[in-house]
CSV table of C-alpha atoms and ligand atoms in Angstrom, one decimal:
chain,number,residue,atom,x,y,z
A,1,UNK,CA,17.0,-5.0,10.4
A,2,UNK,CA,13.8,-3.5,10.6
A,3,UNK,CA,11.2,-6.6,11.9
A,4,UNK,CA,7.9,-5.0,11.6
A,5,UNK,CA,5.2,-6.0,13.5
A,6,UNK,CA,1.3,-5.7,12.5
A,7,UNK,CA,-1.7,-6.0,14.8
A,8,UNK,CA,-4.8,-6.1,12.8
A,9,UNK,CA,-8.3,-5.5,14.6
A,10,UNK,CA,-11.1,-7.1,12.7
A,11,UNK,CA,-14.1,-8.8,12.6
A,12,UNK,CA,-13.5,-11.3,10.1
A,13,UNK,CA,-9.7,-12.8,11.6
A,14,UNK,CA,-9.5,-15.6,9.0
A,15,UNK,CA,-8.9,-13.2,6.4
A,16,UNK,CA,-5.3,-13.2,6.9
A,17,UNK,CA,-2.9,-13.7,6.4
A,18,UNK,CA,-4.4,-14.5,2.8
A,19,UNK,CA,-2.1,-13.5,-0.3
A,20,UNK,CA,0.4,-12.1,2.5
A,21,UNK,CA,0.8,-15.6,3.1
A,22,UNK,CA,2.3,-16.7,0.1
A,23,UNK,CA,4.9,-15.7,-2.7
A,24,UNK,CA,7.3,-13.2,-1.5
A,25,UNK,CA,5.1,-11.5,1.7
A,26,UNK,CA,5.0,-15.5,2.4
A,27,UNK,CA,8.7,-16.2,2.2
A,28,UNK,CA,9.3,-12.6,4.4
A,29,UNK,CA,6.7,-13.8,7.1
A,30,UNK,CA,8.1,-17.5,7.5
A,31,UNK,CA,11.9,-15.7,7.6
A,32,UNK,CA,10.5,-13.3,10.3
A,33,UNK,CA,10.7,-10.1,8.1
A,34,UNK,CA,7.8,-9.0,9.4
A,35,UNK,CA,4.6,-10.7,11.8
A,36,UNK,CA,1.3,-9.8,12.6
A,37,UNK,CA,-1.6,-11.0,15.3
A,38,UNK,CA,-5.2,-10.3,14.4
A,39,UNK,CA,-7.7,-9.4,17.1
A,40,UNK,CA,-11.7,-10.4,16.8
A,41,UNK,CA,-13.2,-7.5,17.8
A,42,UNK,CA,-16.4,-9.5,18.5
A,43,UNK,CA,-14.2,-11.2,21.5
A,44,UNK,CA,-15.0,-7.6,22.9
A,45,UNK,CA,-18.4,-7.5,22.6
A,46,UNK,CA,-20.4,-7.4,26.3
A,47,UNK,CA,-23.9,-8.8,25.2
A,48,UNK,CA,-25.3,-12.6,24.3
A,49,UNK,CA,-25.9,-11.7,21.0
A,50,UNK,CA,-21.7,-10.3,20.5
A,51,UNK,CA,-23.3,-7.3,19.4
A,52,UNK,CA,-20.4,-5.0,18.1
A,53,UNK,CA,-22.4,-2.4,16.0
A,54,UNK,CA,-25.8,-0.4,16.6
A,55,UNK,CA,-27.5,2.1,13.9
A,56,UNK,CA,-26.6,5.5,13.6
A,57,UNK,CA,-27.7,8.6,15.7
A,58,UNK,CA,-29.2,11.3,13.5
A,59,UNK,CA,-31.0,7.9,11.3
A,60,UNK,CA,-29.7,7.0,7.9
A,61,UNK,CA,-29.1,3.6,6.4
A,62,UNK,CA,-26.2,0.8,7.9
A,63,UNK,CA,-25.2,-0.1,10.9
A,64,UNK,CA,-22.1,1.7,12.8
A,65,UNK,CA,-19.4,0.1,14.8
A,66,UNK,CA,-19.7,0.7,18.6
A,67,UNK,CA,-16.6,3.0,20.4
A,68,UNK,CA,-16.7,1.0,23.7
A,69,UNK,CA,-16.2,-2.2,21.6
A,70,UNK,CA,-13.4,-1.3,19.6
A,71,UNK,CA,-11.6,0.7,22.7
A,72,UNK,CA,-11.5,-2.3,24.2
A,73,UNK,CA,-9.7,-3.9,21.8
A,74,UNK,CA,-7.1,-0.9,21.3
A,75,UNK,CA,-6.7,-1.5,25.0
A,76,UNK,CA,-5.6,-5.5,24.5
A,77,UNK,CA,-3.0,-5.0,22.4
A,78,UNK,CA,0.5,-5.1,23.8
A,79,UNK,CA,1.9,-2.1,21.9
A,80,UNK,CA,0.4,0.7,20.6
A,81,UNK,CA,2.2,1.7,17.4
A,82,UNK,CA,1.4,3.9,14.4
A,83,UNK,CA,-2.5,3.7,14.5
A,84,UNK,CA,-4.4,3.5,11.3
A,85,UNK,CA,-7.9,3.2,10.1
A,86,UNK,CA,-8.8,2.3,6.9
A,87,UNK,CA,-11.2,4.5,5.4
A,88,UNK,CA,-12.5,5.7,2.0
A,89,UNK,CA,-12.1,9.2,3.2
A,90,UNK,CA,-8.7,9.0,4.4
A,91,UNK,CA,-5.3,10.0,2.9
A,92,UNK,CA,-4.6,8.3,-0.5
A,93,UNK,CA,-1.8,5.6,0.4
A,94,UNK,CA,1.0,5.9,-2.7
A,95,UNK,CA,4.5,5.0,-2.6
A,96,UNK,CA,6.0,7.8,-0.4
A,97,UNK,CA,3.7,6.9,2.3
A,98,UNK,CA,4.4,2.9,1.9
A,99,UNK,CA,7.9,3.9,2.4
A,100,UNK,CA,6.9,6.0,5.4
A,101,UNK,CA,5.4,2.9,7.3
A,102,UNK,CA,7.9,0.7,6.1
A,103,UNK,CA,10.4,2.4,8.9
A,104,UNK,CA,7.9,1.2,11.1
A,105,UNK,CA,8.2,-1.3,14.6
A,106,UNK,CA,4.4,-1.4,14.5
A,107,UNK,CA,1.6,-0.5,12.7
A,108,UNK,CA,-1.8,-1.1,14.5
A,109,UNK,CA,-4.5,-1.5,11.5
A,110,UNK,CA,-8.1,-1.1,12.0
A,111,UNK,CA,-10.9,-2.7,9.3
A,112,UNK,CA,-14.3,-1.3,9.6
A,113,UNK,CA,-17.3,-3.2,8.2
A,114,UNK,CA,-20.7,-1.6,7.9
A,115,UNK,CA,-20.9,2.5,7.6
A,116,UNK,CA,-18.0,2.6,9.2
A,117,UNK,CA,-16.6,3.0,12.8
A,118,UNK,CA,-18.0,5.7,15.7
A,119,UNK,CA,-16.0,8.9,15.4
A,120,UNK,CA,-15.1,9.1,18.6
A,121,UNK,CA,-13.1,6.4,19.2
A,122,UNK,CA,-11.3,7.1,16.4
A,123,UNK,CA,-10.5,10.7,17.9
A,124,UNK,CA,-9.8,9.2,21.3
A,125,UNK,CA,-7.1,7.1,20.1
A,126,UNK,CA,-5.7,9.4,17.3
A,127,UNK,CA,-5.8,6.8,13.9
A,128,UNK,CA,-4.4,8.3,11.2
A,129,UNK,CA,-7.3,7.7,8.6
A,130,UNK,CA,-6.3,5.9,5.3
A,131,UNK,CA,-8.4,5.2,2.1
A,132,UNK,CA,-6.3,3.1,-0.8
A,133,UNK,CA,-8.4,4.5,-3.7
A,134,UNK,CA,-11.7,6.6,-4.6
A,135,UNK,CA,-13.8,3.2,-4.3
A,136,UNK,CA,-16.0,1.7,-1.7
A,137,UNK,CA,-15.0,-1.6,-0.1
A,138,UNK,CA,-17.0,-3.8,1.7
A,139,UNK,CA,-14.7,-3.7,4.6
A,140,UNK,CA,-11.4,-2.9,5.4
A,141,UNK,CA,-9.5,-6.3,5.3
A,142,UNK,CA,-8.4,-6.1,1.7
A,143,UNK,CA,-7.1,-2.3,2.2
A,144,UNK,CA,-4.9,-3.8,5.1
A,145,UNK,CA,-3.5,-6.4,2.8
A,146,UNK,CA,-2.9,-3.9,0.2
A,147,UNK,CA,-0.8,-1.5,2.6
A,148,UNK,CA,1.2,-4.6,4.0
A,149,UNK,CA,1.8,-6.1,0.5
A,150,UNK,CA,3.1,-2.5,-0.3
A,151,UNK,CA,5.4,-2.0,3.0
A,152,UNK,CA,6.1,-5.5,3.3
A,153,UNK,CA,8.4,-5.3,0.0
A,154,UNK,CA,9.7,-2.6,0.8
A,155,UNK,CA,11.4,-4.0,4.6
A,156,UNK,CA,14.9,-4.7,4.0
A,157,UNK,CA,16.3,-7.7,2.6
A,158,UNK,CA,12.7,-8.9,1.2
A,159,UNK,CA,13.3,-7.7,-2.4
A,160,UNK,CA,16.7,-9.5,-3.7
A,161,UNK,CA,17.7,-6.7,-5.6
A,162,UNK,CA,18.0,-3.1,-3.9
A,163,UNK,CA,18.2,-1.8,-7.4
A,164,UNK,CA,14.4,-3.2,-8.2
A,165,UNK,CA,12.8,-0.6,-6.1
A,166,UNK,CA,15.2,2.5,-7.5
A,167,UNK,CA,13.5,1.7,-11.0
A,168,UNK,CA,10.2,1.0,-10.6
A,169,UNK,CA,7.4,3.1,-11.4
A,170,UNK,CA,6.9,6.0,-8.8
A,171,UNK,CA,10.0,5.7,-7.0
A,172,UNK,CA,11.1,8.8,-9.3
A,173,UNK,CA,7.7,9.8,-9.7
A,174,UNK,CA,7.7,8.2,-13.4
A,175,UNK,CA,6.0,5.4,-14.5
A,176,UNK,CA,8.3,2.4,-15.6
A,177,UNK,CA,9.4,1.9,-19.4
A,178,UNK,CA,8.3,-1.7,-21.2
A,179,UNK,CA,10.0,-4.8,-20.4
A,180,UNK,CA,11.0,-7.8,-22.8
A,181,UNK,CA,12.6,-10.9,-22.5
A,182,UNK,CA,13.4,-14.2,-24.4
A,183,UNK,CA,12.3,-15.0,-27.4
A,184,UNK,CA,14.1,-12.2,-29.5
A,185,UNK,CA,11.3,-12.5,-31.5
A,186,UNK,CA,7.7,-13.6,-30.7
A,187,UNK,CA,4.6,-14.5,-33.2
A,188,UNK,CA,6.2,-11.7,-35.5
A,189,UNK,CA,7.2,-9.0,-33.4
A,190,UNK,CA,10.4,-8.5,-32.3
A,191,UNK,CA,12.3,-6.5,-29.4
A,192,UNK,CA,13.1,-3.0,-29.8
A,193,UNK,CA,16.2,-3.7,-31.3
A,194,UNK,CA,18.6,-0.9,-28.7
A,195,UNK,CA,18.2,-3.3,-26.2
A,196,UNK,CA,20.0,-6.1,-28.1
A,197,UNK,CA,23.2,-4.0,-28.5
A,198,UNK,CA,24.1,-4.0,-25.6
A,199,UNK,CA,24.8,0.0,-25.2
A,200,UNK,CA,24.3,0.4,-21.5
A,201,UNK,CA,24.3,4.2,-22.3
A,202,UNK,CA,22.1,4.4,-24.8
A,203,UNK,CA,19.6,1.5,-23.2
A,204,UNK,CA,19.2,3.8,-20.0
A,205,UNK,CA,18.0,7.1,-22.5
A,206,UNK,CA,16.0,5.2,-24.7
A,207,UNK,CA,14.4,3.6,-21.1
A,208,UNK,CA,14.2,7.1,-19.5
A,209,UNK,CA,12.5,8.6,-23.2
A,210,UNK,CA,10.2,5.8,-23.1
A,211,UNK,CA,8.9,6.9,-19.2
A,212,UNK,CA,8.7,10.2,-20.5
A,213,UNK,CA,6.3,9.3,-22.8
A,214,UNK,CA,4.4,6.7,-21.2
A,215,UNK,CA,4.4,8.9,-18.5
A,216,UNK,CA,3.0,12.3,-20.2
A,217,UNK,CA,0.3,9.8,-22.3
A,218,UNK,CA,-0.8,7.8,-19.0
A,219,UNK,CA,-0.2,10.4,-16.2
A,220,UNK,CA,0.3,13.7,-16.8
A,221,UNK,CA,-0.2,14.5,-12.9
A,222,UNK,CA,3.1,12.7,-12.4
A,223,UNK,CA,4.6,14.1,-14.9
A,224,UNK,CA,4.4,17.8,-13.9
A,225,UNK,CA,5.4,16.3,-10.3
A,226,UNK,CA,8.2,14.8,-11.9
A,227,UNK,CA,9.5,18.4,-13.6
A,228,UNK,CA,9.1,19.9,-10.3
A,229,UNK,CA,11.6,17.2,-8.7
A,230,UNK,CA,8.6,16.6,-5.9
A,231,UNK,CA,7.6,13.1,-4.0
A,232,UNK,CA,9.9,10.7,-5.4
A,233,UNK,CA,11.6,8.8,-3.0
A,234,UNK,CA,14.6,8.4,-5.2
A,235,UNK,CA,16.4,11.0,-6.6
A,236,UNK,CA,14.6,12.1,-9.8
A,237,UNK,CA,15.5,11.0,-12.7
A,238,UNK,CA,16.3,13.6,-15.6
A,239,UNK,CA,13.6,15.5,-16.4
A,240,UNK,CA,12.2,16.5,-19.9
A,241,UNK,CA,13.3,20.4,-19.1
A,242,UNK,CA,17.1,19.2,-17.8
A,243,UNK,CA,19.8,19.2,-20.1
A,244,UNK,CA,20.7,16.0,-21.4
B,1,LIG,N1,-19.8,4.6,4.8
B,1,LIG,C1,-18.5,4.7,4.4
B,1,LIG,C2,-18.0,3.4,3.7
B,1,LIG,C3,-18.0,2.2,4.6
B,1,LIG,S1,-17.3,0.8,3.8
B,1,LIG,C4,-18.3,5.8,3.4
B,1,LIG,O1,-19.2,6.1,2.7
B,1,LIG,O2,-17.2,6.5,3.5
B,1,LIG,C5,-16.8,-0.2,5.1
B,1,LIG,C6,-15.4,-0.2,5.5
B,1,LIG,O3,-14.6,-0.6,4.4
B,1,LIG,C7,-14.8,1.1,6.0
B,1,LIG,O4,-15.1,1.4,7.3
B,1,LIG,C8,-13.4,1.0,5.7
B,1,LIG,O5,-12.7,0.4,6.8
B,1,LIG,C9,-13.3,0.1,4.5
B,1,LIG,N2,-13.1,0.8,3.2
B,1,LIG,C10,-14.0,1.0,2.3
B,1,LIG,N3,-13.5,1.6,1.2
B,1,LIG,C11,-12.2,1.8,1.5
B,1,LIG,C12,-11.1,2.5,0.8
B,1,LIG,N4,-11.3,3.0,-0.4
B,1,LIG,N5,-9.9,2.5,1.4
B,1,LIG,C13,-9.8,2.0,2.6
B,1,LIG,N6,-10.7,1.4,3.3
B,1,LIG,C14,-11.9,1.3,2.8
């Protein structure tokens, strides 16, 4: 079993474990499915005033974390690991790359505040930079919850059913048809009727039709990604040029 391990360098510790400590990252955390230790990174700071950031060379507006500060606090931890940044100019995290991380023993996750963090320390120590969307967050705290929540399910034995993670969307690289449940009929509208026949057949086409077309309105990008049988992590499921 793969027990990842996550050492989180911030300045604002009680943030976590915070929604990764409840619901399903909760239950995987208290069955030891995964752990994490969070380091202050103002416990590094030299001065009286625990001064961990200084304005930028050059001028401009904000404030920039200092290199010596947060090399210090590289140099604390007891491993290493895959070293990440969180950054809004970083690689887009998506499903292939959760899956990437999730065959991870340790993932060392750094959350800037401010501007940002000095470049060379984040050259010096290689972090692989990471941004979870074309939006600006105050810091990077929620973006490391966001990348945990995302590998965390993904660990084995976290999700009951291995099958969950075959169908959902982006595993094939198609975004998942609509679900319904009980009652059969609700304030008037009732449940596509294929699924009450019990067809396993012809449930799993009309399924697969219905991605197709939520996935050509919603996501076109996908879709062509899809037809081309790239980035899924599952094998693809038919596309709309295969023979049915
Ligand atoms: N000046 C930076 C933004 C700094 S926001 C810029 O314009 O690119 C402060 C911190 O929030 C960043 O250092 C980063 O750790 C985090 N952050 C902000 N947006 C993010 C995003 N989209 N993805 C990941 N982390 C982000």
């Amino acid at each position: 079993m793969n027990n990842m391990h996550a050492q989180i360098l911030t300045l604002f510790p009680d943030m976590f474990p915070a929604t990764l400590g409840q619901a399903l990252a909760g239950k995987a955390l208290a069955d030891g499915k995964w752990s994490y230790t969070t380091t202050n990174l103002r416990d590094f700071a030299t001065d009286n005033y625990k001064t961990v950031d200084d304005t930028p060379f050059g001028g401009g507006a904000g404030m920039v974390m200092k290199p010596d500060i947060i090399h210090a606090a590289v140099q604390s931890l007891p491993r290493t690991g895959r070293m990440i940044y969180f950054s809004p100019r970083g690689k887009l995290l998506d499903q292939k790359l959760a899956k990437e991380l999730s065959a991870e023993k340790t993932l060392t996750l750094l959350c800037g505040r401010y501007e940002g963090v000095d470049q060379r320390v984040l050259d010096h120590h290689q972090f692989e930079e990471i941004s979870i969307g074309d939006y600006i967050l105050s810091g990077g705290e929620i973006a490391a919850q966001i990348l945990l929540d995302t590998v965390i399910r993904l660990l084995p034995g976290v999700l009951g059913n291995a099958e969950t993670h075959a169908e959902e969307s982006f595993s094939g690289n198609l975004l998942e048809y609509p679900h319904y449940t009980r009652p059969a009929e609700w304030e008037g509208k009732k449940v596509p009727e294929i699924l009450l026949l019990g067809h396993h057949q012809r449930i799993k086409d009309w399924r697969l039709e219905q991605q197709l077309a939520i996935t050509r309105a919603r996501r076109p990008d996908l879709l062509e990604r899809h037809n081309k049988g790239e980035y899924g992590n599952q094998p693809a499921a038919k596309g709309e040029n295969d023979d049915k």
